Tab-separated table of C-alpha atoms in Angstrom:
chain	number	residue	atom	x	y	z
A	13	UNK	CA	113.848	318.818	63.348
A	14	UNK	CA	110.683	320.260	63.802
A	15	UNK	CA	108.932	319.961	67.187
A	16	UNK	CA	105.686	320.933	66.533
A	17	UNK	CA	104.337	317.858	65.000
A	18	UNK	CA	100.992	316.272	66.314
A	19	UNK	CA	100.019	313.805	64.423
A	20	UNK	CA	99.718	312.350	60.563
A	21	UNK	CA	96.095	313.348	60.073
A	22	UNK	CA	95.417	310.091	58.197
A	23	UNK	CA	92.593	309.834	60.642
A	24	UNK	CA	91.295	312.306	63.117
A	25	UNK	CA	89.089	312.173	65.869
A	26	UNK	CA	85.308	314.180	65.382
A	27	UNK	CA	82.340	314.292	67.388
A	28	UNK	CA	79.565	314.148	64.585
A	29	UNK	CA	75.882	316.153	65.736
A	30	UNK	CA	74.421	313.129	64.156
A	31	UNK	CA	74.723	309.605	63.373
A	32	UNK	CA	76.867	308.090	61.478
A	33	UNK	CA	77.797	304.435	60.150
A	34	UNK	CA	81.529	302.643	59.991
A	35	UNK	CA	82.738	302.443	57.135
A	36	UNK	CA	79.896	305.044	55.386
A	37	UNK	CA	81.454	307.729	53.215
A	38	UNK	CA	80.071	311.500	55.139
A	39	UNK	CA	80.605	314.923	56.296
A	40	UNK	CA	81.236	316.039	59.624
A	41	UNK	CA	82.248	319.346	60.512
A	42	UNK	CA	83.677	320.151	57.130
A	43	UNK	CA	85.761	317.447	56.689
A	44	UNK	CA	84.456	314.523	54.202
A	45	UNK	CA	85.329	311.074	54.817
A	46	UNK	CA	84.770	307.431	56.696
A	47	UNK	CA	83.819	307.153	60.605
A	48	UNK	CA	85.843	303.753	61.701
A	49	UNK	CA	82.787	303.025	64.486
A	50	UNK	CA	79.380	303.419	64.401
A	51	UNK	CA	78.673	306.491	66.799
A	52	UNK	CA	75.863	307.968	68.064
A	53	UNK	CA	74.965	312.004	68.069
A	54	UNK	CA	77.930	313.513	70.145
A	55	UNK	CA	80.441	310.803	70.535
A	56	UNK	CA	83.503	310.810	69.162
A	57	UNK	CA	85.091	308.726	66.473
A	58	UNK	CA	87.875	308.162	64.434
A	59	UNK	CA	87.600	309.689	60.805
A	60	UNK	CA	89.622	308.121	58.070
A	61	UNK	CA	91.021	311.147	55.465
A	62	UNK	CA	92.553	309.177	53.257
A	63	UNK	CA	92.702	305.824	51.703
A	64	UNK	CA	90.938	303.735	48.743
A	65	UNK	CA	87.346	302.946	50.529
A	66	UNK	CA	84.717	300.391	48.912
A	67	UNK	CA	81.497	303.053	48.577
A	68	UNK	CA	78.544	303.476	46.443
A	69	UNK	CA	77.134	306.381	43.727
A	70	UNK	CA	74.064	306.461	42.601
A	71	UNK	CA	74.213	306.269	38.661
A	72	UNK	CA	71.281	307.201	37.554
A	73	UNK	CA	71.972	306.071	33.635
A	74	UNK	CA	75.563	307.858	33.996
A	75	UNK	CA	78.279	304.991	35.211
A	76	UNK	CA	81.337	307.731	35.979
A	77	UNK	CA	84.473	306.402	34.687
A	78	UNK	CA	87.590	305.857	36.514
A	79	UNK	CA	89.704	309.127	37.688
A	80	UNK	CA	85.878	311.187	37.647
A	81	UNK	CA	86.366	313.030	40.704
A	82	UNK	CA	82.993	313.063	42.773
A	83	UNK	CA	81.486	315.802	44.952
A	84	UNK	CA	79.567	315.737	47.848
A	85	UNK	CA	76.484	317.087	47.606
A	86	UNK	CA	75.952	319.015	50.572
A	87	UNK	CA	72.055	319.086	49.793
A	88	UNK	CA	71.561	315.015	49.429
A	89	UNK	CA	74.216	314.056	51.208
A	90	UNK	CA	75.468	312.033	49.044
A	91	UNK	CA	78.249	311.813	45.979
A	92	UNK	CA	77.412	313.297	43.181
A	93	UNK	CA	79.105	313.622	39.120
A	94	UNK	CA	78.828	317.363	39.038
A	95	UNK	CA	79.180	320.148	41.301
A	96	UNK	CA	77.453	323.333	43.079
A	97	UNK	CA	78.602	325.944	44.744
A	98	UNK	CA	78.843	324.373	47.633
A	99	UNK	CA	79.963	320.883	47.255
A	100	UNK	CA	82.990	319.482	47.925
A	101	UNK	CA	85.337	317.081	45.676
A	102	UNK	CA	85.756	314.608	47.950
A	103	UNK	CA	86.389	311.253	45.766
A	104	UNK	CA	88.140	310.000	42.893
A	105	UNK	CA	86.967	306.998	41.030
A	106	UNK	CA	89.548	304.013	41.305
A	107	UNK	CA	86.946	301.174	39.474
A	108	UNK	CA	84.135	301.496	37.771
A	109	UNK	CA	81.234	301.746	39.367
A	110	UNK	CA	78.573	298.994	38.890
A	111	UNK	CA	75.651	299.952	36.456
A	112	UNK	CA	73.037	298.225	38.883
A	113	UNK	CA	74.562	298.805	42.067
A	114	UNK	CA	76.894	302.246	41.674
A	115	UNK	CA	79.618	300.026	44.074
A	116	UNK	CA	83.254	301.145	43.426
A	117	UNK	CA	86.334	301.894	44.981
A	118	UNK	CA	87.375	305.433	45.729
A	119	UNK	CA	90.228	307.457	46.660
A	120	UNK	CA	89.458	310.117	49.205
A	121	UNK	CA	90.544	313.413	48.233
A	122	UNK	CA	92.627	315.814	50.010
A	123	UNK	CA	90.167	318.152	52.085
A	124	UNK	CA	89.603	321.527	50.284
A	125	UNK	CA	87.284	324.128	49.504
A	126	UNK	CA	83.834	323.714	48.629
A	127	UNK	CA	83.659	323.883	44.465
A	128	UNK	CA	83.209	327.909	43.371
A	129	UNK	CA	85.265	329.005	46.106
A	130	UNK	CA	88.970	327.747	45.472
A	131	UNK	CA	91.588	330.196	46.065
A	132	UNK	CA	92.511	332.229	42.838
């Protein structure tokens, strides 16, 4: 058996430069995903990589239907129905959002490259 092992990598452990809330779908230092603890600038916390998450879209008149995969907007911040350059997919749609509120449940995707530069 292998030795070299660490760890599962459901969850790892990141020291975001800013804020961030438990349970709040965001990006810190390339990886996208859900801080456990609320944590101040600097402190570390455990990032959940996987796992269906209760999180919100914002619709804006288009409800994404289930299996939509969602991109995080690396200029908002935020999850977003299509893609730039330099977003990454980061959730797929498990229920439909809500037309008033955008709540859903999501399935955090593997981590990958940013949309426009995936490996040929």
């Amino acid at each position: 058996m292998a030795n070299n092992f660490k760890y599962s990598g459901k969850r790892i452990t990141l020291a975001p430069a800013a804020p961030v809330a438990s349970g709040a779908l965001c990006r810190v230092k390339g990886f996208v995903g859900i801080p456990m603890t609320n944590r101040v600038a600097g402190e570390s916390v455990a990032f959940a990589l996987e796992g269906v998450w209760g999180m919100t879209v914002a619709v804006q008149g288009v409800v994404p239907s289930i299996g939509t995969i969602l991109y995080w907007d690396t200029t908002t911040g935020a999850l977003s129905i299509g893609a730039a350059n330099d977003d990454y997919p980061a959730v797929k749609v498990v229920t439909t959002p809500s037309s008033s509120t955008g709540a859903f449940d999501g399935l955090l995707l593997p981590q990958g490259r940013p949309y426009g530069q995936e490996q040929s």
